[in-house]
Each structure stands twice: as structure tokens, then as C-alpha cells.
Tab-separated table of C-alpha atoms in Angstrom:
chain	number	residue	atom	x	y	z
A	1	UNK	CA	-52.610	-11.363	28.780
A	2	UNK	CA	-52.906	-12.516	25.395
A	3	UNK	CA	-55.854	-10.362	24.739
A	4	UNK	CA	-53.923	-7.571	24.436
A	5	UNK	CA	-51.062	-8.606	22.742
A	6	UNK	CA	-52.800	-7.982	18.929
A	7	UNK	CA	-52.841	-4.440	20.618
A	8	UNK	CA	-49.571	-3.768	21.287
A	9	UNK	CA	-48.269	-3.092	17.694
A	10	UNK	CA	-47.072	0.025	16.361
A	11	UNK	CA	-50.318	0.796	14.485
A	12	UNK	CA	-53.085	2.315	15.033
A	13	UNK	CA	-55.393	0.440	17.746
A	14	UNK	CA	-59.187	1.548	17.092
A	15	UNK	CA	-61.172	2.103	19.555
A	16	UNK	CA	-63.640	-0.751	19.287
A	17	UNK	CA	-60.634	-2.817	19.686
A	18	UNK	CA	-60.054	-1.783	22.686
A	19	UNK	CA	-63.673	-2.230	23.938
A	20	UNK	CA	-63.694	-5.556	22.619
A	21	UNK	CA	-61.109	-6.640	24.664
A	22	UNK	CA	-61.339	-4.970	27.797
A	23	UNK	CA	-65.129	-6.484	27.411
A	24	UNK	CA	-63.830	-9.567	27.250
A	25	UNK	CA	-61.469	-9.358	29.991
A	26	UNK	CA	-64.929	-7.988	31.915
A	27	UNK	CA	-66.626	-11.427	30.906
A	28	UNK	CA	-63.958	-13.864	32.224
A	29	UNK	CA	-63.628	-11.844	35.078
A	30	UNK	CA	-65.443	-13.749	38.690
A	31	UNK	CA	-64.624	-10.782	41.084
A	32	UNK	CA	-64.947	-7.316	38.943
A	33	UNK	CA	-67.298	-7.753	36.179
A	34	UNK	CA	-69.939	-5.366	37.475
A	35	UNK	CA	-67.490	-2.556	38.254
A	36	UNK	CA	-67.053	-0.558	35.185
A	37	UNK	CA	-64.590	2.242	36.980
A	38	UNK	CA	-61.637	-0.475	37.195
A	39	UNK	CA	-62.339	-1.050	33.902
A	40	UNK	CA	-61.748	1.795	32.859
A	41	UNK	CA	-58.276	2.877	35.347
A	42	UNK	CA	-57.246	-0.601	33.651
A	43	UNK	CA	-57.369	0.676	30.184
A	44	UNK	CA	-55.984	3.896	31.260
A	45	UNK	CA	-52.939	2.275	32.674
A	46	UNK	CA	-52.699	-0.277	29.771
A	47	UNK	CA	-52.245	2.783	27.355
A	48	UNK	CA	-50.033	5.034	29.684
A	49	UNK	CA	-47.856	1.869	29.976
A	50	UNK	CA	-47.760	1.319	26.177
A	51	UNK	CA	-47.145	4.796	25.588
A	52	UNK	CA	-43.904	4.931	28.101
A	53	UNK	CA	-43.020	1.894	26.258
A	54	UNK	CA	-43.351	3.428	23.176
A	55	UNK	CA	-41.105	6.919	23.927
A	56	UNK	CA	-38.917	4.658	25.965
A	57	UNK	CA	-38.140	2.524	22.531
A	58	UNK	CA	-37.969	5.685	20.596
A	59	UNK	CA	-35.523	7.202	23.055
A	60	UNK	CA	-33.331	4.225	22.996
A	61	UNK	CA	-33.135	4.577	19.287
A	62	UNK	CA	-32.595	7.859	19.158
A	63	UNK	CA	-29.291	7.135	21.382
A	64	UNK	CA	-28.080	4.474	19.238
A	65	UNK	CA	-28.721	6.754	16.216
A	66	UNK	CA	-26.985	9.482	17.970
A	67	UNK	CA	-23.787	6.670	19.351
A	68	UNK	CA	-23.383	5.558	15.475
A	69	UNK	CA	-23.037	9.031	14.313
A	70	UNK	CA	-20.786	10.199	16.745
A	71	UNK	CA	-18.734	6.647	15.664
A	72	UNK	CA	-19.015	7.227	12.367
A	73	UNK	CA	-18.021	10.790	12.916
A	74	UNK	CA	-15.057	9.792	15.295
A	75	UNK	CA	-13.768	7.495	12.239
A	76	UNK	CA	-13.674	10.210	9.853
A	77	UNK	CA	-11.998	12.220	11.845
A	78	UNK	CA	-9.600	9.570	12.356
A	79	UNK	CA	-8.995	8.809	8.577
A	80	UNK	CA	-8.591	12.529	8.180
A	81	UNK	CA	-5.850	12.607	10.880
A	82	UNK	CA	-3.996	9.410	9.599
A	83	UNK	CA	-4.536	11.059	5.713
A	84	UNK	CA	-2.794	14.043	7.206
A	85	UNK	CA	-0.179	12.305	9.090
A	86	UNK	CA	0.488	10.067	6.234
A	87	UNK	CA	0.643	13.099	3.110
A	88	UNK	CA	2.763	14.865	5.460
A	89	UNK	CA	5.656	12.207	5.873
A	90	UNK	CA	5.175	11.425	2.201
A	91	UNK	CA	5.801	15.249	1.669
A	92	UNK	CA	8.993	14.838	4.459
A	93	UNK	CA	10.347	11.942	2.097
A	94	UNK	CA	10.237	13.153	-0.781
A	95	UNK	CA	11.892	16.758	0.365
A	96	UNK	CA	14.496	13.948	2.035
A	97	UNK	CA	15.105	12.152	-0.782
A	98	UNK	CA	15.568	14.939	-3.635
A	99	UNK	CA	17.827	17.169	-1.274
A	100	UNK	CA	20.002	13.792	-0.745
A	101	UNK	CA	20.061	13.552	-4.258
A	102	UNK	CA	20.636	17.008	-5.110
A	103	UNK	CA	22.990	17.262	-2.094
A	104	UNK	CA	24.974	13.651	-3.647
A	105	UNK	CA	25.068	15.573	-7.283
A	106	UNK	CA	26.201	18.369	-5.723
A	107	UNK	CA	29.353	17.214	-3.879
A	108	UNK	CA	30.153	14.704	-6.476
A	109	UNK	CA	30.123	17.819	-9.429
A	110	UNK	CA	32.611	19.710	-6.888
A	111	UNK	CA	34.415	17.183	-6.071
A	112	UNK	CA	35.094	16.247	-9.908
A	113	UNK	CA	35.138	19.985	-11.496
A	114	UNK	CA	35.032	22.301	-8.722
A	115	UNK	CA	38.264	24.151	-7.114
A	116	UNK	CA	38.867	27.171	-5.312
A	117	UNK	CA	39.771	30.156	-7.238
A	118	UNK	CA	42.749	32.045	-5.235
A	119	UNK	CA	43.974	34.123	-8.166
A	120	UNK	CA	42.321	36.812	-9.776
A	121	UNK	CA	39.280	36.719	-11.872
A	122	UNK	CA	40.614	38.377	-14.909
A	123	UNK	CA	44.092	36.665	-14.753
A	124	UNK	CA	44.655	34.146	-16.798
A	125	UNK	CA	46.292	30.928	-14.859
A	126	UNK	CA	48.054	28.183	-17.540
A	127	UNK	CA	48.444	26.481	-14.186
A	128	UNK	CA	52.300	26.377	-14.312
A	129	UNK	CA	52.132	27.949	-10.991
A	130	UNK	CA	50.425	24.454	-9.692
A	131	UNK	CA	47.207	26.063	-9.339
A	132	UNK	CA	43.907	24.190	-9.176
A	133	UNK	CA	42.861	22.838	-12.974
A	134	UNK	CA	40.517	24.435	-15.290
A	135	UNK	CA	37.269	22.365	-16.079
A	136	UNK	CA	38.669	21.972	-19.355
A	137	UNK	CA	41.971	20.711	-17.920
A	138	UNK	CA	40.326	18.197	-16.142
A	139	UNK	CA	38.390	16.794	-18.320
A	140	UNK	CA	41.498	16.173	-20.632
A	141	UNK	CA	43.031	15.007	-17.918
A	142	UNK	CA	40.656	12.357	-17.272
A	143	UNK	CA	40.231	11.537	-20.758
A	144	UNK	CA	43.949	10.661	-20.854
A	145	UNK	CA	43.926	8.452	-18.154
A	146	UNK	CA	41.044	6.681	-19.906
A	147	UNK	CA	43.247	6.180	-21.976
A	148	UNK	CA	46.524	5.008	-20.427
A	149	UNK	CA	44.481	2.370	-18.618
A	150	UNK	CA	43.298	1.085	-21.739
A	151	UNK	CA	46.659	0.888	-23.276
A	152	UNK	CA	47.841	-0.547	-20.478
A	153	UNK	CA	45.249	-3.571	-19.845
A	154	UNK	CA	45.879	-4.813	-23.136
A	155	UNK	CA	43.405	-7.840	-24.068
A	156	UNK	CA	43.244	-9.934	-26.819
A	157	UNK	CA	44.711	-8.149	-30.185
A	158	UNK	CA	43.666	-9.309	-33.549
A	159	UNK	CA	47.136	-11.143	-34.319
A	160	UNK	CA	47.213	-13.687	-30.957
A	161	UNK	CA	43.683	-14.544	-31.871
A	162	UNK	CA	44.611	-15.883	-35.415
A	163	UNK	CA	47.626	-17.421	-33.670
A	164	UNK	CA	45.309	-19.321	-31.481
A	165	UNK	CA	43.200	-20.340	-34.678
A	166	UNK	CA	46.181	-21.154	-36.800
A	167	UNK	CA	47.449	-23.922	-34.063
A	168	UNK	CA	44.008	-25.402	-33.327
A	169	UNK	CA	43.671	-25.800	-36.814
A	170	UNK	CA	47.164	-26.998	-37.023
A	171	UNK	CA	46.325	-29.227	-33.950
A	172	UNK	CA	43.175	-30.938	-35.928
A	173	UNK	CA	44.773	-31.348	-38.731
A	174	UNK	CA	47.814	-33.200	-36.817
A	175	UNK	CA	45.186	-35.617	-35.498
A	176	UNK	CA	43.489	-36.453	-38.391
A	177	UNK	CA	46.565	-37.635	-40.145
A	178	UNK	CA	46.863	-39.750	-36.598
A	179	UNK	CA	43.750	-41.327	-37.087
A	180	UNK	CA	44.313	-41.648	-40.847
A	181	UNK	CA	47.228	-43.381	-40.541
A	182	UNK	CA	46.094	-45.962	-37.955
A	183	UNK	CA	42.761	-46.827	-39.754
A	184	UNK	CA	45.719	-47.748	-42.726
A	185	UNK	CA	47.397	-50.093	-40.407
A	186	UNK	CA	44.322	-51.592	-39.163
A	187	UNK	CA	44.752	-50.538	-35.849
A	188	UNK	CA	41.726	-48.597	-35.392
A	189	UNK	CA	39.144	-50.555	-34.010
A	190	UNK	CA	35.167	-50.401	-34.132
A	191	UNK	CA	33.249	-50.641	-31.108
């Protein structure tokens, strides 16, 4: 009962304690007060029952020590997987993206300066023959139809801009003598 419960704590229970109360339990007691032996089996079981209490509470806690490790364990394994998984496609991408590039570079160099070579090495091609170009040839090429296209989008040249000016000017000037020559007359009017 209650008696005991001051008892049952983790501490140390001395042993005068224990007399204490199992005397008291002896003095409240009608039937078995003059039988010490039952007594005695009754403090005996008291303390065998604590004690399986006691290893059954440490057990438990062991477990859930052991369950959280093996959890905790489990996770880190798991971040090391997804670590893994994840350097690795990062890796993949980037071995993806600079062989695109390098690939795009590639074909867009050949397909600007490259050709295929079917004459000899040491023979020198002025490509009369209609042979593929020269790097230098194409390059001039290209700079010369830079420059065709410019000569042929021709834009605004110095002299139609002052042509423009010169009539806008001569445009203002046309309607100031206008107004001029109204505000003589009295026509213009103030509102």
C-alpha cells in the first residue's frame, strides 16, 4: 500500500526502512501479527518484485536506446545514399552539359572553317579547281559579305538627315510668319 511507496524509488532503501514499515504493516494487521515467517516471505517478495521491476525498466531502456541508434544509424545511412545519389547525377550533368557544349563548339567550328582535304598535303590549291576554301579564304569571304549587306541596307546618310532638318526648320519658320501675320490683322484671338 502506501507504506511502501516512499520505498520504491531508485535509491538506496536502508534497512531500518524496511523494518519500519513491514512493522507497521505487522501492527495494523488483525489476522498475522504474531507470525513473523510471513513477514518475512512478504518482504522477500516485495524486493524480488521491485528488483524484476527494476531490470525490467532497465531492459526496456536499453531497447529504446538500442531502436534510436539503429534509427539514427538507418538515417545516416540514408543521407549518405541520397549524398551519393545526388553528387553522382551532379557529376552526370555536368559531364552532360560540357560535352554538349564542347560537342555544339565543335560542329559549329567545322561547320564554319572546317572542309575536307582531297588534294595533297604539300600541294598548294588557289582553289580555281572549286576546291573547298582555305580558313583564310573564308574568313575574307565572310568579311565581304559583311560588307555587301551593309552597303546594301543603307540607313540614314548624313545628307537626308540635314534635309529633314532644313524643311522642319523651313516648316517652323513658314508658320511663324502665319501666326505673325494674323496677330497683324487682329485675327488671332486670346482664349
Amino acid at each position: 500500500g502506501p507504506y511502501v511507496l516512499p520505498l520504491l524509488t531508485e535509491e538506496e532503501v536502508d534497512a531500518d526502512e524496511w523494518e519500519s514499515v513491514l512493522e507497521l504493516l505487522q501492527a495494523s494487521s488483525e489476522s498475522h501479527s504474531d507470525d513473523e515467517e510471513c513477514w518475512m516471505q512478504l518482504r522477500a517478495d516485495i524486493q524480488a518484485a521491485w528488483a524484476s521491476h527494476l531490470q525490467t525498466q532497465q531492459q526496456h531502456e536499453q531497447e529504446q536506446h538500442e531502436q534510436r541508434a539503429q534509427e539514427l544509424s538507418a538515417a545516416l545511412a540514408e543521407e549518405r545514399r541520397l549524398a551519393e545519389v545526388a553528387a553522382q547525377e551532379a557529376q552526370q550533368k555536368e559531364q552532360q552539359s560540357t560535352s554538349v557544349v564542347d560537342d555544339a563548339a565543335k560542329r559549329a567550328l567545322m561547320e564554319r572553317f572546317g572542309y575536307e582535304d582531297d588534294t595533297a598535303e604539300g600541294g598548294d590549291d588557289d582553289n580555281n579547281g572549286g576546291g573547298a576554301l582555305a580558313n583564310q579564304q573564308v574568313a575574307a569571304q565572310a568579311a565581304q559579305e559583311r560588307t555587301n549587306e551593309m552597303r546594301s541596307n543603307k540607313g540614314q546618310t548624313k545628307k537626308d538627315e540635314q534635309a529633314k532638318t532644313n524643311k522642319a526648320k523651313m516648316e517652323k519658320a513658314r508658320v511663324k510668319e502665319e501666326r505673325r501675320k494674323r496677330s497683324a490683322k487682329g485675327e488671332r484671338r486670346r482664349g
